[in-house]
Amino acid sequence: MKQFDLARGFALVIGIVFLLVGILGFILNPTEGALLGIFAVNIEHNLIHLLVGILGIAAAFTGWPRLYAQILGIVYLLVGILGFIPGLAPDGMLLGLVHINLADNLLHLIVGAAAAIVGFLPVGRQALSGESYGRAR
């Protein structure tokens, strides 16, 4: 029975979602605005989404999904936390680079936590199948 690699599946799904969000951001809000009426975005934010998406897809197919999830987890948790520090996000511009709001901050924390869990999960639990669940590879 073929095993499902959790980190690879996560990197691929997150990569596709972020790539689509980046493209959608440029279509619906070419310069800046509220993506789907909820998330603050600007050109830089959309470019970051595209980059994170491309890196996720690449990681899924090049053997680096676990490292991708670990880095994404750390970075997105940090970005989510920084977004709540008023001095670092004056007028909704995190570090003067990307537009953010409460919805962005919460989503960054959720994505970061999910990525960290997948990335730092013990390797033996990464592969799931009916027979080998829980055994180290």
Tab-separated table of C-alpha atoms in Angstrom:
chain	number	residue	atom	x	y	z
A	1	MET	CA	0.000	0.000	0.000
A	2	LYS	CA	1.386	3.398	-0.989
A	3	GLN	CA	1.899	5.778	1.909
A	4	PHE	CA	0.624	9.331	2.057
A	5	ASP	CA	3.397	11.764	2.915
A	6	LEU	CA	1.767	14.432	5.072
A	7	ALA	CA	4.497	17.053	4.536
A	8	ARG	CA	4.446	16.577	0.743
A	9	GLY	CA	0.652	16.786	0.599
A	10	PHE	CA	0.664	19.865	2.823
A	11	ALA	CA	3.322	21.649	0.740
A	12	LEU	CA	1.468	20.883	-2.484
A	13	VAL	CA	-1.942	22.008	-1.203
A	14	ILE	CA	-0.592	25.141	0.483
A	15	GLY	CA	1.462	25.893	-2.622
A	16	ILE	CA	-1.541	25.652	-4.925
A	17	VAL	CA	-3.761	27.681	-2.583
A	18	PHE	CA	-1.182	30.458	-2.154
A	19	LEU	CA	-0.478	30.566	-5.882
A	20	LEU	CA	-4.196	30.928	-6.597
A	21	VAL	CA	-4.592	33.573	-3.872
A	22	GLY	CA	-1.681	35.546	-5.344
A	23	ILE	CA	-3.180	35.389	-8.832
A	24	LEU	CA	-6.638	36.238	-7.508
A	25	GLY	CA	-5.161	39.171	-5.595
A	26	PHE	CA	-3.745	40.635	-8.792
A	27	ILE	CA	-7.003	40.079	-10.679
A	28	LEU	CA	-9.375	41.478	-8.044
A	29	ASN	CA	-7.069	44.022	-6.418
A	30	PRO	CA	-4.275	44.901	-8.837
A	31	THR	CA	-2.733	47.541	-6.569
A	32	GLU	CA	-4.363	47.260	-3.145
A	33	GLY	CA	-7.650	46.645	-1.405
A	34	ALA	CA	-9.509	43.907	0.445
A	35	LEU	CA	-9.252	40.467	-1.136
A	36	LEU	CA	-12.679	38.819	-0.990
A	37	GLY	CA	-13.749	41.830	1.052
A	38	ILE	CA	-11.862	40.480	4.077
A	39	PHE	CA	-8.070	40.364	3.704
A	40	ALA	CA	-5.943	43.479	3.173
A	41	VAL	CA	-3.597	43.075	0.226
A	42	ASN	CA	-1.282	45.145	-1.924
A	43	ILE	CA	1.183	44.361	-4.703
A	44	GLU	CA	3.883	43.200	-2.285
A	45	HIS	CA	1.431	41.000	-0.385
A	46	ASN	CA	0.265	39.396	-3.645
A	47	LEU	CA	3.873	38.806	-4.719
A	48	ILE	CA	4.607	37.109	-1.393
A	49	HIS	CA	1.583	34.851	-1.903
A	50	LEU	CA	2.860	33.912	-5.375
A	51	LEU	CA	6.354	33.207	-4.027
A	52	VAL	CA	5.085	31.093	-1.120
A	53	GLY	CA	2.872	29.185	-3.568
A	54	ILE	CA	5.653	28.504	-6.073
A	55	LEU	CA	8.033	27.436	-3.292
A	56	GLY	CA	5.391	25.089	-1.839
A	57	ILE	CA	4.777	23.377	-5.166
A	58	ALA	CA	8.513	23.144	-5.802
A	59	ALA	CA	9.121	21.720	-2.320
A	60	ALA	CA	6.468	19.056	-2.854
A	61	PHE	CA	8.223	17.806	-5.980
A	62	THR	CA	11.880	18.263	-5.039
A	63	GLY	CA	12.008	16.468	-1.710
A	64	TRP	CA	11.990	19.495	0.615
A	65	PRO	CA	8.387	19.603	1.903
A	66	ARG	CA	9.276	19.159	5.549
A	67	LEU	CA	11.826	21.990	5.502
A	68	TYR	CA	9.315	24.150	3.591
A	69	ALA	CA	6.679	23.503	6.270
A	70	GLN	CA	9.148	24.255	9.057
A	71	ILE	CA	10.273	27.561	7.534
A	72	LEU	CA	6.723	28.536	6.594
A	73	GLY	CA	5.577	27.733	10.136
A	74	ILE	CA	8.241	29.848	11.784
A	75	VAL	CA	7.901	32.778	9.371
A	76	TYR	CA	4.097	32.880	9.353
A	77	LEU	CA	3.847	32.564	13.147
A	78	LEU	CA	6.333	35.417	13.443
A	79	VAL	CA	4.456	37.540	10.872
A	80	GLY	CA	1.165	36.811	12.648
A	81	ILE	CA	2.601	37.902	15.995
A	82	LEU	CA	4.302	40.998	14.546
A	83	GLY	CA	0.980	42.041	13.009
A	84	PHE	CA	-0.451	42.494	16.494
A	85	ILE	CA	2.300	44.908	17.577
A	86	PRO	CA	0.916	48.381	16.787
A	87	GLY	CA	4.321	50.021	16.343
A	88	LEU	CA	5.268	47.518	13.645
A	89	ALA	CA	2.058	47.887	11.649
A	90	PRO	CA	1.160	51.574	11.598
A	91	ASP	CA	-1.798	52.323	9.359
A	92	GLY	CA	-2.130	48.637	8.503
A	93	MET	CA	1.308	48.375	6.856
A	94	LEU	CA	3.381	45.622	8.464
A	95	LEU	CA	6.996	46.812	8.576
A	96	GLY	CA	6.034	49.345	5.915
A	97	LEU	CA	5.785	46.577	3.303
A	98	VAL	CA	2.473	44.752	3.219
A	99	HIS	CA	-1.083	45.737	4.005
A	100	ILE	CA	-2.536	43.661	6.839
A	101	ASN	CA	-5.574	43.635	9.073
A	102	LEU	CA	-6.979	41.453	11.846
A	103	ALA	CA	-8.159	38.795	9.384
A	104	ASP	CA	-4.661	38.600	7.861
A	105	ASN	CA	-3.025	38.334	11.285
A	106	LEU	CA	-5.322	35.519	12.369
A	107	LEU	CA	-4.883	33.659	9.082
A	108	HIS	CA	-1.103	34.037	9.313
A	109	LEU	CA	-1.194	32.496	12.799
A	110	ILE	CA	-3.396	29.597	11.629
A	111	VAL	CA	-1.242	28.858	8.566
A	112	GLY	CA	1.902	29.193	10.657
A	113	ALA	CA	0.629	26.839	13.350
A	114	ALA	CA	-0.531	24.240	10.805
A	115	ALA	CA	2.784	24.431	8.941
A	116	ALA	CA	4.788	24.162	12.167
A	117	ILE	CA	2.800	21.115	13.266
A	118	VAL	CA	3.367	19.394	9.921
A	119	GLY	CA	6.988	20.485	9.664
A	120	PHE	CA	8.033	19.553	13.173
A	121	LEU	CA	5.920	16.428	13.548
A	122	PRO	CA	8.205	13.452	14.209
A	123	VAL	CA	9.243	11.872	10.907
A	124	GLY	CA	7.720	8.499	11.823
A	125	ARG	CA	4.276	10.091	11.922
A	126	GLN	CA	4.678	11.861	8.579
A	127	ALA	CA	3.753	8.853	6.456
A	128	LEU	CA	0.246	7.544	6.936
A	129	SER	CA	-1.169	4.251	5.752
A	130	GLY	CA	-3.421	1.596	7.169
A	131	GLU	CA	-0.554	-0.709	8.129
A	132	SER	CA	2.313	1.579	9.005
A	133	TYR	CA	0.682	4.420	10.889
A	134	GLY	CA	2.912	5.379	13.772
A	135	ARG	CA	5.946	3.348	12.735
A	136	ALA	CA	9.140	5.082	11.786
A	137	ARG	CA	10.282	4.683	8.205
